[in-house]
Short mmCIF file of C-alpha atoms in Angstrom, two decimals:
data_model
loop_
_atom_site.label_atom_id
_atom_site.label_comp_id
_atom_site.label_asym_id
_atom_site.label_seq_id
_atom_site.Cartn_x
_atom_site.Cartn_y
_atom_site.Cartn_z
CA MET A 1 -17.70 -9.53 11.27
CA LYS A 2 -18.98 -10.88 7.98
CA GLU A 3 -21.01 -14.06 8.47
CA THR A 4 -19.02 -15.87 5.79
CA PRO A 5 -15.21 -15.96 5.64
CA ALA A 6 -13.79 -12.82 4.07
CA LYS A 7 -12.37 -12.98 0.56
CA ILE A 8 -9.09 -11.06 0.69
CA LEU A 9 -7.01 -10.17 -2.36
CA VAL A 10 -3.34 -9.43 -1.68
CA THR A 11 -0.82 -7.77 -4.00
CA ASN A 12 2.33 -5.64 -3.77
CA ASP A 13 5.01 -3.88 -5.83
CA ASP A 14 8.11 -5.67 -4.48
CA GLY A 15 7.32 -8.93 -6.28
CA TYR A 16 5.37 -12.10 -5.57
CA ASP A 17 8.22 -13.80 -3.71
CA SER A 18 9.15 -10.90 -1.42
CA GLU A 19 9.23 -11.34 2.34
CA GLY A 20 6.61 -8.68 2.91
CA ILE A 21 3.80 -10.29 0.93
CA THR A 22 4.58 -13.70 2.42
CA VAL A 23 4.25 -12.32 5.96
CA LEU A 24 1.08 -10.44 5.01
CA ARG A 25 -0.57 -13.58 3.62
CA ASN A 26 0.29 -15.51 6.76
CA HIS A 27 -1.22 -12.87 9.06
CA LEU A 28 -4.44 -12.47 7.03
CA ASP A 29 -4.99 -16.18 6.49
CA SER A 30 -7.05 -16.62 9.66
CA LEU A 31 -9.53 -13.94 8.50
CA GLY A 32 -10.76 -15.85 5.46
CA LYS A 33 -9.72 -16.95 1.99
CA VAL A 34 -6.56 -15.14 0.88
CA VAL A 35 -5.50 -15.05 -2.77
CA SER A 36 -2.39 -13.17 -3.86
CA ILE A 37 -1.39 -12.01 -7.32
CA ALA A 38 1.70 -9.83 -7.52
CA PRO A 39 4.32 -8.73 -10.08
CA THR A 40 6.85 -11.24 -11.32
CA PHE A 41 9.60 -8.69 -10.70
CA ASP A 42 10.12 -5.68 -8.41
CA MET A 43 7.94 -2.88 -9.78
CA SER A 44 8.54 -0.21 -7.14
CA GLY A 45 7.82 3.38 -8.10
CA VAL A 46 5.42 2.78 -11.00
CA GLY A 47 2.45 4.35 -9.22
CA SER A 48 -0.99 3.32 -10.47
CA SER A 49 0.06 2.67 -14.07
CA LEU A 50 -1.86 0.06 -16.06
CA THR A 51 -0.73 -1.86 -19.15
CA LEU A 52 -3.13 -0.80 -21.91
CA GLN A 53 -1.20 -1.09 -25.17
CA HIS A 54 -0.64 -4.85 -25.27
CA ILE A 55 -1.97 -8.08 -23.82
CA LEU A 56 -0.43 -9.08 -20.50
CA PRO A 57 1.48 -12.36 -20.35
CA TYR A 58 -0.60 -15.02 -18.63
CA ALA A 59 -0.76 -15.17 -14.87
CA GLU A 60 1.38 -18.02 -13.56
CA HIS A 61 0.11 -20.19 -10.73
CA ILE A 62 2.83 -20.89 -8.13
CA GLU A 63 0.90 -22.84 -5.51
CA ASP A 64 -2.49 -22.74 -3.80
CA ASP A 65 -3.92 -19.22 -4.19
CA ILE A 66 -0.54 -17.66 -5.13
CA TRP A 67 -0.09 -16.16 -8.60
CA HIS A 68 2.31 -13.81 -10.33
CA LEU A 69 1.89 -11.67 -13.43
CA SER A 70 4.40 -9.89 -15.67
CA GLY A 71 2.74 -6.53 -15.18
CA THR A 72 2.51 -3.57 -12.85
CA PRO A 73 1.10 -3.75 -9.31
CA SER A 74 -2.11 -2.14 -10.58
CA ASP A 75 -2.31 -4.70 -13.39
CA CYS A 76 -2.12 -7.43 -10.77
CA ALA A 77 -4.79 -5.84 -8.59
CA TYR A 78 -7.06 -5.27 -11.60
CA VAL A 79 -6.73 -8.88 -12.79
CA GLY A 80 -7.31 -10.17 -9.26
CA LEU A 81 -10.40 -8.04 -8.82
CA HIS A 82 -12.02 -8.62 -12.20
CA SER A 83 -10.96 -12.14 -13.23
CA ASP A 84 -12.08 -15.53 -11.95
CA LEU A 85 -9.34 -16.07 -9.33
CA PHE A 86 -12.08 -16.14 -6.67
CA GLY A 87 -14.50 -17.91 -8.98
CA ARG A 88 -17.84 -16.12 -8.84
CA LEU A 89 -17.40 -15.09 -5.22
CA GLY A 90 -15.88 -11.67 -5.80
CA VAL A 91 -13.47 -9.86 -3.48
CA ASP A 92 -14.32 -8.28 -0.13
CA VAL A 93 -11.15 -6.32 0.54
CA LEU A 94 -7.86 -5.58 -1.23
CA VAL A 95 -4.62 -5.28 0.76
CA SER A 96 -1.38 -4.16 -0.91
CA GLY A 97 1.99 -4.77 0.77
CA ILE A 98 3.89 -5.21 2.91
CA ASN A 99 6.18 -2.72 1.18
CA ASP A 100 9.88 -2.73 2.08
CA GLY A 101 10.23 0.98 2.84
CA ASP A 102 7.90 3.78 3.88
CA ASN A 103 5.24 5.44 1.75
CA ILE A 104 4.69 8.69 3.57
CA SER A 105 3.94 12.19 2.36
CA THR A 106 4.01 12.68 -1.42
CA ASP A 107 5.58 9.24 -1.90
CA ILE A 108 2.02 8.01 -2.39
CA HIS A 109 1.87 9.51 -5.89
CA SER A 110 4.63 7.27 -7.27
CA SER A 111 4.18 4.27 -4.99
CA GLY A 112 3.24 1.02 -6.69
CA THR A 113 1.97 -0.25 -3.34
CA VAL A 114 -0.46 2.64 -2.98
CA GLY A 115 -1.31 2.61 -6.70
CA ALA A 116 -2.34 -1.03 -6.51
CA ALA A 117 -4.55 -0.39 -3.48
CA MET A 118 -6.39 2.34 -5.38
CA GLN A 119 -7.74 -0.24 -7.83
CA GLY A 120 -10.06 -1.55 -5.11
CA VAL A 121 -11.90 1.65 -4.24
CA HIS A 122 -15.12 0.35 -5.83
CA LEU A 123 -15.43 -2.31 -3.10
CA ASP A 124 -17.73 -1.81 -0.10
CA ILE A 125 -14.70 -2.17 2.20
CA PRO A 126 -11.94 0.36 1.41
CA PRO A 127 -8.58 -1.07 0.32
CA VAL A 128 -5.40 -0.75 2.37
CA ALA A 129 -1.76 -0.13 1.41
CA VAL A 130 0.72 -1.35 4.05
CA SER A 131 4.38 -0.31 4.30
CA LEU A 132 7.15 -1.12 6.76
CA CYS A 133 9.32 1.96 7.32
CA THR A 134 12.71 0.38 6.70
CA LYS A 135 15.74 2.38 5.63
CA LYS A 136 16.97 -0.40 3.29
CA LEU A 137 20.38 -0.65 4.94
CA ALA A 138 22.46 -3.78 4.45
CA ASP A 139 22.62 -4.67 8.15
CA GLU A 140 19.10 -3.55 9.05
CA THR A 141 16.72 -5.87 10.89
CA LYS A 142 13.35 -5.79 9.15
CA HIS A 143 10.34 -6.28 11.40
CA PHE A 144 7.80 -7.45 8.82
CA GLU A 145 5.99 -9.35 11.57
CA THR A 146 5.11 -6.02 13.20
CA ALA A 147 3.57 -4.75 9.96
CA GLY A 148 1.74 -8.04 9.40
CA TRP A 149 0.32 -7.88 12.92
CA ALA A 150 -0.79 -4.28 12.39
CA ALA A 151 -2.33 -5.07 9.01
CA ARG A 152 -4.36 -7.93 10.46
CA ARG A 153 -5.71 -5.71 13.24
CA PHE A 154 -6.72 -2.99 10.79
CA VAL A 155 -8.32 -5.36 8.28
CA THR A 156 -10.23 -6.97 11.17
CA PHE A 157 -11.47 -3.49 12.10
CA LEU A 158 -12.65 -2.89 8.52
CA LEU A 159 -14.43 -6.24 8.33
CA ASN A 160 -16.24 -5.53 11.62
CA CYS A 161 -16.98 -1.88 10.89
CA LYS A 162 -20.60 -0.87 10.27
CA ILE A 163 -19.66 2.42 8.61
CA ARG A 164 -20.85 3.01 5.07
CA TRP A 165 -17.65 4.36 3.57
CA LYS A 166 -17.63 7.05 0.89
CA ARG A 167 -16.71 5.86 -2.59
CA GLY A 168 -13.08 6.50 -3.48
CA ILE A 169 -11.77 6.16 0.09
CA PHE A 170 -8.72 4.00 0.78
CA PHE A 171 -6.12 3.79 3.54
CA ASN A 172 -2.34 4.14 3.65
CA MET A 173 -0.72 2.40 6.62
CA ASN A 174 2.93 2.98 7.61
CA VAL A 175 4.42 0.86 10.37
CA PRO A 176 7.63 1.72 12.29
CA ASN A 177 10.40 -0.81 11.75
CA ILE A 178 10.52 -1.93 15.37
CA PRO A 179 9.33 -4.93 17.39
CA ILE A 180 5.65 -4.96 18.35
CA SER A 181 6.60 -4.48 22.01
CA ASP A 182 8.31 -1.17 21.17
CA LEU A 183 5.27 0.43 19.52
CA HIS A 184 4.00 3.52 21.36
CA SER A 185 0.47 2.08 21.19
CA SER A 186 -1.21 -1.06 19.91
CA GLN A 187 -3.78 1.21 18.28
CA TRP A 188 -3.05 3.01 15.03
CA LYS A 189 -3.02 6.79 14.81
CA TRP A 190 -5.14 8.57 12.21
CA THR A 191 -2.89 10.94 10.29
CA THR A 192 -2.58 13.34 7.38
CA LEU A 193 0.16 13.50 4.76
CA ALA A 194 3.36 15.29 5.66
CA ARG A 195 4.72 17.85 3.20
CA ARG A 196 7.88 16.79 1.42
CA GLY A 197 10.04 18.81 -0.95
CA CYS A 198 10.62 17.51 -4.48
CA PRO A 199 13.85 15.76 -5.54
CA THR A 200 16.16 18.47 -6.85
CA LYS A 201 19.05 16.43 -8.20
CA CYS A 202 19.38 14.48 -11.43
CA VAL A 203 22.44 12.23 -11.47
CA LYS A 204 24.22 11.64 -14.78
CA HIS A 205 25.92 8.24 -14.97
CA ALA A 206 27.02 8.17 -18.61
CA GLU A 207 26.05 9.70 -21.92
CA ARG A 208 22.25 9.97 -21.92
CA ARG A 209 21.95 7.89 -18.74
CA TYR A 210 20.43 9.50 -15.66
CA SER A 211 18.85 8.68 -12.33
CA ILE A 212 16.62 10.76 -10.07
CA GLY A 213 18.24 12.00 -6.88
CA ASN A 214 17.12 11.41 -3.32
CA ARG A 215 13.62 12.28 -2.17
CA GLY A 216 13.09 15.75 -0.81
CA SER A 217 13.10 16.21 2.94
CA ILE A 218 10.00 16.71 5.09
CA GLU A 219 9.42 20.46 5.10
CA HIS A 220 7.78 20.74 8.51
CA PHE A 221 6.08 18.59 11.10
CA SER A 222 2.69 18.91 12.75
CA ALA A 223 1.14 16.66 15.37
CA ASP A 224 -1.16 14.77 12.99
CA MET A 225 1.29 14.08 10.15
CA ASP A 226 2.22 10.54 9.09
CA ALA A 227 5.98 11.16 9.22
CA LEU A 228 5.86 12.35 12.83
CA ALA A 229 3.60 9.48 13.89
CA VAL A 230 6.06 6.90 12.54
CA HIS A 231 9.00 8.81 14.03
CA SER A 232 7.19 8.63 17.40
CA ASN A 233 6.70 4.84 17.05
CA PHE A 234 3.00 4.98 16.22
CA ILE A 235 1.31 2.98 13.47
CA SER A 236 0.16 5.63 10.98
CA VAL A 237 -3.07 5.23 8.99
CA THR A 238 -3.88 8.01 6.53
CA PRO A 239 -7.31 8.08 4.87
CA LEU A 240 -6.97 9.04 1.21
CA CYS A 241 -9.40 9.61 -1.66
CA THR A 242 -9.12 9.12 -5.40
CA ASP A 243 -11.02 12.38 -5.95
CA MET A 244 -8.15 14.88 -5.93
CA SER A 245 -10.26 17.87 -6.93
CA ILE A 246 -10.65 20.83 -4.58
CA ALA A 247 -14.22 20.95 -3.31
CA GLU A 248 -14.42 24.75 -3.16
CA PRO A 249 -11.75 26.02 -5.56
CA ARG A 250 -12.82 29.65 -5.59
CA GLY A 251 -10.67 31.56 -3.14
CA SER A 252 -8.79 28.45 -2.02
CA LEU A 253 -6.10 28.25 -4.70
CA TYR A 254 -3.84 30.98 -3.36
CA ASP A 255 -1.28 30.84 -0.57
CA GLU A 256 -1.91 33.98 1.41
#
């Protein structure tokens, strides 16, 4: 592990006062200095968008090492990484979450949780997005403690790891919404992204007022996919990369 206490920046897209980020801070606190800066309001679904056309309202200090900002999750991560919230110490690792709801398959492209994590890919230790796979039902028990426990174990692994990670790598963790004792394994499972169909319904509510329909369904399962891992009560960790280009495009663009 690092000889000095780790400097951990925490953010999310559900808002600074959400249960998930509170649990995450509590679980990471023993690993070092934890500072959180998160959106003032729920900013789910904004992806990695940044506010570029106007000056952000000032970051408001709530209590020791807890801030909120009237911006997107990526705005919060960017300010936390590049401002003086840690003084001149810098940040060792960025953790985004705990999101209330899964971020599996193509959800990652619109996820504010994942988008915020991407802002930390320049760090030596890859950032992590953490989501609890709730169904957001009114009577649902939400096991944020399970996700906090899993996040702490994975961040500990990253802090201890001697691997020199490739630039642009980050991790997407999805945790089943069950007690820790019900997990299939205490170890996470390395996964790939499942394939999900696109939403096909646009709901009209009134004149010129619309909402996007439900997410598409998972098209098929394979043993290493994130959706199947969570369904089987495994903690899913999917390595991702900001470089979305195809390494060898010639001959690989066609579905034969």
